């Protein structure tokens, strides 16, 4: 009879995510993961198979949390769409201005997407979902008359997504919250 697991897989994934986030995939060894998660090498292999599988689980967890937060910021009715969009962009500005870690997906994509099709696919899916949520919110704001309706919401969503990713990169380069707020406000002003 197999022994029951003495750890919570979600907790292990969360601890591994933080380790991968801090050091990157290549610089994180199995020893580092054992140390970060507090479980043995055998338990780690038994539960997750290998380092790459654990990394993908961590990346999936991060992407799911990010998309849930984006939906939380942007989902709603037409009447409040423009306000939700503004609040979301300011939220991104504040988080990028305070973070030196940056986006885990962006860091992982920069390191691995060119050589790892599974990471590339996850990046494509997550950014695609993010963009579609932006499109929906922008379309609602245009329908409510709160944003200029002459611009294609898909093009505007792409522009905002690029702005968000740029703020992330500049945040890691130590650009502060005030700068990020200016970028967010300017990007929102462009929509009118």
PDB file of C-alpha atoms in Angstrom:
ATOM      1  CA  UNK A   1       0.000   0.000   0.000  1.00  0.00           C
ATOM      2  CA  UNK A   2       1.363   3.404  -1.000  1.00  0.00           C
ATOM      3  CA  UNK A   3       1.950   5.990   1.700  1.00  0.00           C
ATOM      4  CA  UNK A   4      -0.321   9.019   1.536  1.00  0.00           C
ATOM      5  CA  UNK A   5       1.349  12.233   0.490  1.00  0.00           C
ATOM      6  CA  UNK A   6       2.405  14.445   3.337  1.00  0.00           C
ATOM      7  CA  UNK A   7       2.335  17.647   1.316  1.00  0.00           C
ATOM      8  CA  UNK A   8      -0.131  19.734  -0.607  1.00  0.00           C
ATOM      9  CA  UNK A   9       0.726  19.813  -4.328  1.00  0.00           C
ATOM     10  CA  UNK A  10      -0.613  23.346  -4.756  1.00  0.00           C
ATOM     11  CA  UNK A  11       1.660  24.574  -1.960  1.00  0.00           C
ATOM     12  CA  UNK A  12       4.646  22.865  -3.574  1.00  0.00           C
ATOM     13  CA  UNK A  13       3.770  24.400  -6.957  1.00  0.00           C
ATOM     14  CA  UNK A  14       3.493  27.851  -5.350  1.00  0.00           C
ATOM     15  CA  UNK A  15       6.893  27.499  -3.660  1.00  0.00           C
ATOM     16  CA  UNK A  16       8.461  26.215  -6.880  1.00  0.00           C
ATOM     17  CA  UNK A  17       6.923  29.125  -8.796  1.00  0.00           C
ATOM     18  CA  UNK A  18       8.630  31.614  -6.491  1.00  0.00           C
ATOM     19  CA  UNK A  19      11.963  29.848  -6.909  1.00  0.00           C
ATOM     20  CA  UNK A  20      11.658  29.710 -10.711  1.00  0.00           C
ATOM     21  CA  UNK A  21      10.503  33.337 -10.726  1.00  0.00           C
ATOM     22  CA  UNK A  22      13.499  34.493  -8.717  1.00  0.00           C
ATOM     23  CA  UNK A  23      16.194  32.562 -10.592  1.00  0.00           C
ATOM     24  CA  UNK A  24      14.707  31.492 -13.919  1.00  0.00           C
ATOM     25  CA  UNK A  25      14.279  27.983 -15.228  1.00  0.00           C
ATOM     26  CA  UNK A  26      17.862  27.213 -16.213  1.00  0.00           C
ATOM     27  CA  UNK A  27      19.411  28.532 -13.014  1.00  0.00           C
ATOM     28  CA  UNK A  28      17.033  26.538 -10.796  1.00  0.00           C
ATOM     29  CA  UNK A  29      18.328  23.076  -9.943  1.00  0.00           C
ATOM     30  CA  UNK A  30      16.452  20.144  -8.483  1.00  0.00           C
ATOM     31  CA  UNK A  31      18.406  20.784  -5.265  1.00  0.00           C
ATOM     32  CA  UNK A  32      17.064  24.370  -5.269  1.00  0.00           C
ATOM     33  CA  UNK A  33      13.525  23.046  -5.687  1.00  0.00           C
ATOM     34  CA  UNK A  34      13.963  20.519  -2.873  1.00  0.00           C
ATOM     35  CA  UNK A  35      15.213  23.327  -0.656  1.00  0.00           C
ATOM     36  CA  UNK A  36      12.440  25.744  -1.690  1.00  0.00           C
ATOM     37  CA  UNK A  37       9.569  23.272  -1.408  1.00  0.00           C
ATOM     38  CA  UNK A  38      10.700  21.356   1.655  1.00  0.00           C
ATOM     39  CA  UNK A  39       9.990  17.962   0.117  1.00  0.00           C
ATOM     40  CA  UNK A  40      12.462  15.261  -0.803  1.00  0.00           C
ATOM     41  CA  UNK A  41      13.881  14.711  -4.265  1.00  0.00           C
ATOM     42  CA  UNK A  42      12.013  11.390  -4.485  1.00  0.00           C
ATOM     43  CA  UNK A  43       8.699  13.003  -3.522  1.00  0.00           C
ATOM     44  CA  UNK A  44       9.295  15.784  -6.019  1.00  0.00           C
ATOM     45  CA  UNK A  45       9.935  13.310  -8.835  1.00  0.00           C
ATOM     46  CA  UNK A  46       7.092  11.073  -7.660  1.00  0.00           C
ATOM     47  CA  UNK A  47       4.547  13.887  -7.671  1.00  0.00           C
ATOM     48  CA  UNK A  48       5.676  15.900 -10.692  1.00  0.00           C
ATOM     49  CA  UNK A  49       7.874  13.662 -12.808  1.00  0.00           C
ATOM     50  CA  UNK A  50      10.641  16.125 -13.561  1.00  0.00           C
ATOM     51  CA  UNK A  51      11.734  19.737 -13.277  1.00  0.00           C
ATOM     52  CA  UNK A  52      10.120  20.747 -16.563  1.00  0.00           C
ATOM     53  CA  UNK A  53       6.731  19.343 -15.585  1.00  0.00           C
ATOM     54  CA  UNK A  54       6.877  21.165 -12.253  1.00  0.00           C
ATOM     55  CA  UNK A  55       7.866  24.353 -14.065  1.00  0.00           C
ATOM     56  CA  UNK A  56       4.898  24.040 -16.435  1.00  0.00           C
ATOM     57  CA  UNK A  57       2.575  23.487 -13.475  1.00  0.00           C
ATOM     58  CA  UNK A  58       3.977  26.640 -11.861  1.00  0.00           C
ATOM     59  CA  UNK A  59       3.569  28.582 -15.103  1.00  0.00           C
ATOM     60  CA  UNK A  60      -0.009  27.323 -15.503  1.00  0.00           C
ATOM     61  CA  UNK A  61      -0.790  28.366 -11.943  1.00  0.00           C
ATOM     62  CA  UNK A  62       0.641  31.833 -12.539  1.00  0.00           C
ATOM     63  CA  UNK A  63      -1.266  32.261 -15.809  1.00  0.00           C
ATOM     64  CA  UNK A  64      -4.543  31.134 -14.223  1.00  0.00           C
ATOM     65  CA  UNK A  65      -4.097  33.614 -11.374  1.00  0.00           C
ATOM     66  CA  UNK A  66      -3.184  36.430 -13.739  1.00  0.00           C
ATOM     67  CA  UNK A  67      -6.173  35.855 -16.003  1.00  0.00           C
ATOM     68  CA  UNK A  68      -8.490  35.601 -12.988  1.00  0.00           C
ATOM     69  CA  UNK A  69      -7.186  38.992 -11.810  1.00  0.00           C
ATOM     70  CA  UNK A  70      -7.648  40.504 -15.290  1.00  0.00           C
ATOM     71  CA  UNK A  71     -11.228  39.214 -15.386  1.00  0.00           C
ATOM     72  CA  UNK A  72     -11.767  40.562 -11.882  1.00  0.00           C
ATOM     73  CA  UNK A  73     -10.620  44.008 -13.002  1.00  0.00           C
ATOM     74  CA  UNK A  74     -12.362  44.156 -16.377  1.00  0.00           C
ATOM     75  CA  UNK A  75     -15.530  42.032 -16.353  1.00  0.00           C
ATOM     76  CA  UNK A  76     -18.844  43.835 -15.929  1.00  0.00           C
ATOM     77  CA  UNK A  77     -21.495  45.755 -17.796  1.00  0.00           C
ATOM     78  CA  UNK A  78     -21.207  48.493 -20.423  1.00  0.00           C
ATOM     79  CA  UNK A  79     -21.901  51.348 -18.020  1.00  0.00           C
ATOM     80  CA  UNK A  80     -18.717  50.901 -15.990  1.00  0.00           C
ATOM     81  CA  UNK A  81     -16.398  49.559 -18.675  1.00  0.00           C
ATOM     82  CA  UNK A  82     -14.297  52.708 -19.158  1.00  0.00           C
ATOM     83  CA  UNK A  83     -13.850  53.132 -15.407  1.00  0.00           C
ATOM     84  CA  UNK A  84     -12.843  49.472 -15.038  1.00  0.00           C
ATOM     85  CA  UNK A  85     -10.328  49.847 -17.850  1.00  0.00           C
ATOM     86  CA  UNK A  86      -8.815  52.920 -16.194  1.00  0.00           C
ATOM     87  CA  UNK A  87      -8.640  51.177 -12.827  1.00  0.00           C
ATOM     88  CA  UNK A  88      -7.002  48.138 -14.438  1.00  0.00           C
ATOM     89  CA  UNK A  89      -4.305  50.180 -16.176  1.00  0.00           C
ATOM     90  CA  UNK A  90      -3.560  52.070 -12.954  1.00  0.00           C
ATOM     91  CA  UNK A  91      -3.410  48.763 -11.070  1.00  0.00           C
ATOM     92  CA  UNK A  92      -0.883  47.476 -13.613  1.00  0.00           C
ATOM     93  CA  UNK A  93       1.090  50.731 -13.336  1.00  0.00           C
ATOM     94  CA  UNK A  94       1.221  50.458  -9.550  1.00  0.00           C
ATOM     95  CA  UNK A  95       2.245  46.799  -9.570  1.00  0.00           C
ATOM     96  CA  UNK A  96       4.927  47.369 -12.220  1.00  0.00           C
ATOM     97  CA  UNK A  97       6.248  50.440 -10.410  1.00  0.00           C
ATOM     98  CA  UNK A  98       6.624  48.454  -7.181  1.00  0.00           C
ATOM     99  CA  UNK A  99       7.960  45.195  -8.626  1.00  0.00           C
ATOM    100  CA  UNK A 100      11.507  44.244  -9.400  1.00  0.00           C
ATOM    101  CA  UNK A 101      10.493  40.678 -10.283  1.00  0.00           C
ATOM    102  CA  UNK A 102       8.321  41.542 -13.272  1.00  0.00           C
ATOM    103  CA  UNK A 103       5.862  39.173 -14.879  1.00  0.00           C
ATOM    104  CA  UNK A 104       6.745  35.498 -14.460  1.00  0.00           C
ATOM    105  CA  UNK A 105       5.273  34.656 -17.869  1.00  0.00           C
ATOM    106  CA  UNK A 106       7.254  37.411 -19.589  1.00  0.00           C
ATOM    107  CA  UNK A 107      10.472  36.281 -17.899  1.00  0.00           C
ATOM    108  CA  UNK A 108       9.781  32.639 -18.753  1.00  0.00           C
ATOM    109  CA  UNK A 109       8.932  33.499 -22.355  1.00  0.00           C
ATOM    110  CA  UNK A 110      12.102  35.529 -22.770  1.00  0.00           C
ATOM    111  CA  UNK A 111      14.169  32.644 -21.435  1.00  0.00           C
ATOM    112  CA  UNK A 112      12.419  29.657 -23.010  1.00  0.00           C
ATOM    113  CA  UNK A 113       9.756  30.373 -25.648  1.00  0.00           C
ATOM    114  CA  UNK A 114      12.176  30.233 -28.581  1.00  0.00           C
ATOM    115  CA  UNK A 115      13.277  26.714 -27.640  1.00  0.00           C
ATOM    116  CA  UNK A 116      10.332  25.316 -25.658  1.00  0.00           C
ATOM    117  CA  UNK A 117       7.064  24.956 -27.600  1.00  0.00           C
ATOM    118  CA  UNK A 118       5.073  24.287 -24.424  1.00  0.00           C
ATOM    119  CA  UNK A 119       6.138  27.614 -22.913  1.00  0.00           C
ATOM    120  CA  UNK A 120       5.500  29.392 -26.224  1.00  0.00           C
ATOM    121  CA  UNK A 121       2.000  27.907 -26.406  1.00  0.00           C
ATOM    122  CA  UNK A 122       1.170  28.987 -22.854  1.00  0.00           C
ATOM    123  CA  UNK A 123       2.393  32.519 -23.571  1.00  0.00           C
ATOM    124  CA  UNK A 124       0.349  32.701 -26.756  1.00  0.00           C
ATOM    125  CA  UNK A 125      -2.766  31.451 -24.971  1.00  0.00           C
ATOM    126  CA  UNK A 126      -2.418  33.713 -21.949  1.00  0.00           C
ATOM    127  CA  UNK A 127      -1.697  36.860 -23.917  1.00  0.00           C
ATOM    128  CA  UNK A 128      -4.485  35.963 -26.353  1.00  0.00           C
ATOM    129  CA  UNK A 129      -6.961  35.589 -23.500  1.00  0.00           C
ATOM    130  CA  UNK A 130      -5.797  38.838 -21.917  1.00  0.00           C
ATOM    131  CA  UNK A 131      -6.238  40.623 -25.241  1.00  0.00           C
ATOM    132  CA  UNK A 132      -9.764  39.235 -25.702  1.00  0.00           C
ATOM    133  CA  UNK A 133     -10.786  40.414 -22.228  1.00  0.00           C
ATOM    134  CA  UNK A 134      -9.459  43.865 -23.145  1.00  0.00           C
ATOM    135  CA  UNK A 135     -11.390  43.768 -26.446  1.00  0.00           C
ATOM    136  CA  UNK A 136     -14.618  42.972 -24.609  1.00  0.00           C
ATOM    137  CA  UNK A 137     -14.126  45.813 -22.128  1.00  0.00           C
ATOM    138  CA  UNK A 138     -13.154  48.284 -24.862  1.00  0.00           C
ATOM    139  CA  UNK A 139     -16.173  47.286 -26.966  1.00  0.00           C
ATOM    140  CA  UNK A 140     -18.429  47.802 -23.962  1.00  0.00           C
ATOM    141  CA  UNK A 141     -16.924  51.236 -23.256  1.00  0.00           C
ATOM    142  CA  UNK A 142     -17.417  52.221 -26.899  1.00  0.00           C
ATOM    143  CA  UNK A 143     -21.025  50.987 -26.854  1.00  0.00           C
ATOM    144  CA  UNK A 144     -21.662  53.039 -23.708  1.00  0.00           C
ATOM    145  CA  UNK A 145     -20.254  56.110 -25.484  1.00  0.00           C
ATOM    146  CA  UNK A 146     -17.418  56.491 -22.999  1.00  0.00           C
ATOM    147  CA  UNK A 147     -14.647  55.798 -25.545  1.00  0.00           C
ATOM    148  CA  UNK A 148     -14.251  56.947 -29.132  1.00  0.00           C
ATOM    149  CA  UNK A 149     -15.939  54.356 -31.337  1.00  0.00           C
ATOM    150  CA  UNK A 150     -13.932  55.018 -34.501  1.00  0.00           C
ATOM    151  CA  UNK A 151     -10.980  52.870 -33.402  1.00  0.00           C
ATOM    152  CA  UNK A 152     -10.926  49.096 -33.774  1.00  0.00           C
ATOM    153  CA  UNK A 153     -11.142  47.587 -30.265  1.00  0.00           C
ATOM    154  CA  UNK A 154      -8.809  44.748 -31.335  1.00  0.00           C
ATOM    155  CA  UNK A 155      -6.096  47.237 -32.314  1.00  0.00           C
ATOM    156  CA  UNK A 156      -6.624  49.179 -29.085  1.00  0.00           C
ATOM    157  CA  UNK A 157      -6.436  45.980 -27.028  1.00  0.00           C
ATOM    158  CA  UNK A 158      -3.152  45.075 -28.731  1.00  0.00           C
ATOM    159  CA  UNK A 159      -1.805  48.537 -27.962  1.00  0.00           C
ATOM    160  CA  UNK A 160      -2.806  48.249 -24.303  1.00  0.00           C
ATOM    161  CA  UNK A 161      -1.304  44.779 -24.028  1.00  0.00           C
ATOM    162  CA  UNK A 162       1.963  46.062 -25.473  1.00  0.00           C
ATOM    163  CA  UNK A 163       1.807  48.971 -23.015  1.00  0.00           C
ATOM    164  CA  UNK A 164       1.285  46.563 -20.105  1.00  0.00           C
ATOM    165  CA  UNK A 165       4.233  44.398 -21.192  1.00  0.00           C
ATOM    166  CA  UNK A 166       6.381  47.520 -21.679  1.00  0.00           C
ATOM    167  CA  UNK A 167       5.520  48.772 -18.203  1.00  0.00           C
ATOM    168  CA  UNK A 168       6.573  45.382 -16.848  1.00  0.00           C
ATOM    169  CA  UNK A 169       9.955  45.607 -18.576  1.00  0.00           C
ATOM    170  CA  UNK A 170      10.535  49.188 -17.442  1.00  0.00           C
ATOM    171  CA  UNK A 171       9.502  48.303 -13.897  1.00  0.00           C
ATOM    172  CA  UNK A 172      12.262  45.720 -13.774  1.00  0.00           C
ATOM    173  CA  UNK A 173      14.598  48.481 -14.959  1.00  0.00           C
ATOM    174  CA  UNK A 174      13.613  50.416 -11.815  1.00  0.00           C
ATOM    175  CA  UNK A 175      11.264  52.972 -13.365  1.00  0.00           C
ATOM    176  CA  UNK A 176       8.986  54.026 -10.531  1.00  0.00           C
ATOM    177  CA  UNK A 177       5.265  54.156  -9.904  1.00  0.00           C
ATOM    178  CA  UNK A 178       4.899  57.830 -10.932  1.00  0.00           C
ATOM    179  CA  UNK A 179       6.392  57.092 -14.335  1.00  0.00           C
ATOM    180  CA  UNK A 180       4.128  54.047 -14.743  1.00  0.00           C
ATOM    181  CA  UNK A 181       1.060  56.079 -13.793  1.00  0.00           C
ATOM    182  CA  UNK A 182       1.952  58.646 -16.486  1.00  0.00           C
ATOM    183  CA  UNK A 183       2.234  55.857 -19.066  1.00  0.00           C
ATOM    184  CA  UNK A 184      -1.105  54.374 -17.989  1.00  0.00           C
ATOM    185  CA  UNK A 185      -2.847  57.758 -18.060  1.00  0.00           C
ATOM    186  CA  UNK A 186      -1.404  58.601 -21.473  1.00  0.00           C
ATOM    187  CA  UNK A 187      -2.451  55.257 -22.915  1.00  0.00           C
ATOM    188  CA  UNK A 188      -5.994  55.816 -21.613  1.00  0.00           C
ATOM    189  CA  UNK A 189      -6.085  59.382 -22.977  1.00  0.00           C
ATOM    190  CA  UNK A 190      -5.154  58.026 -26.400  1.00  0.00           C
ATOM    191  CA  UNK A 191      -8.321  55.912 -26.409  1.00  0.00           C
ATOM    192  CA  UNK A 192     -10.578  59.004 -26.450  1.00  0.00           C
TER     193      UNK A 192
END
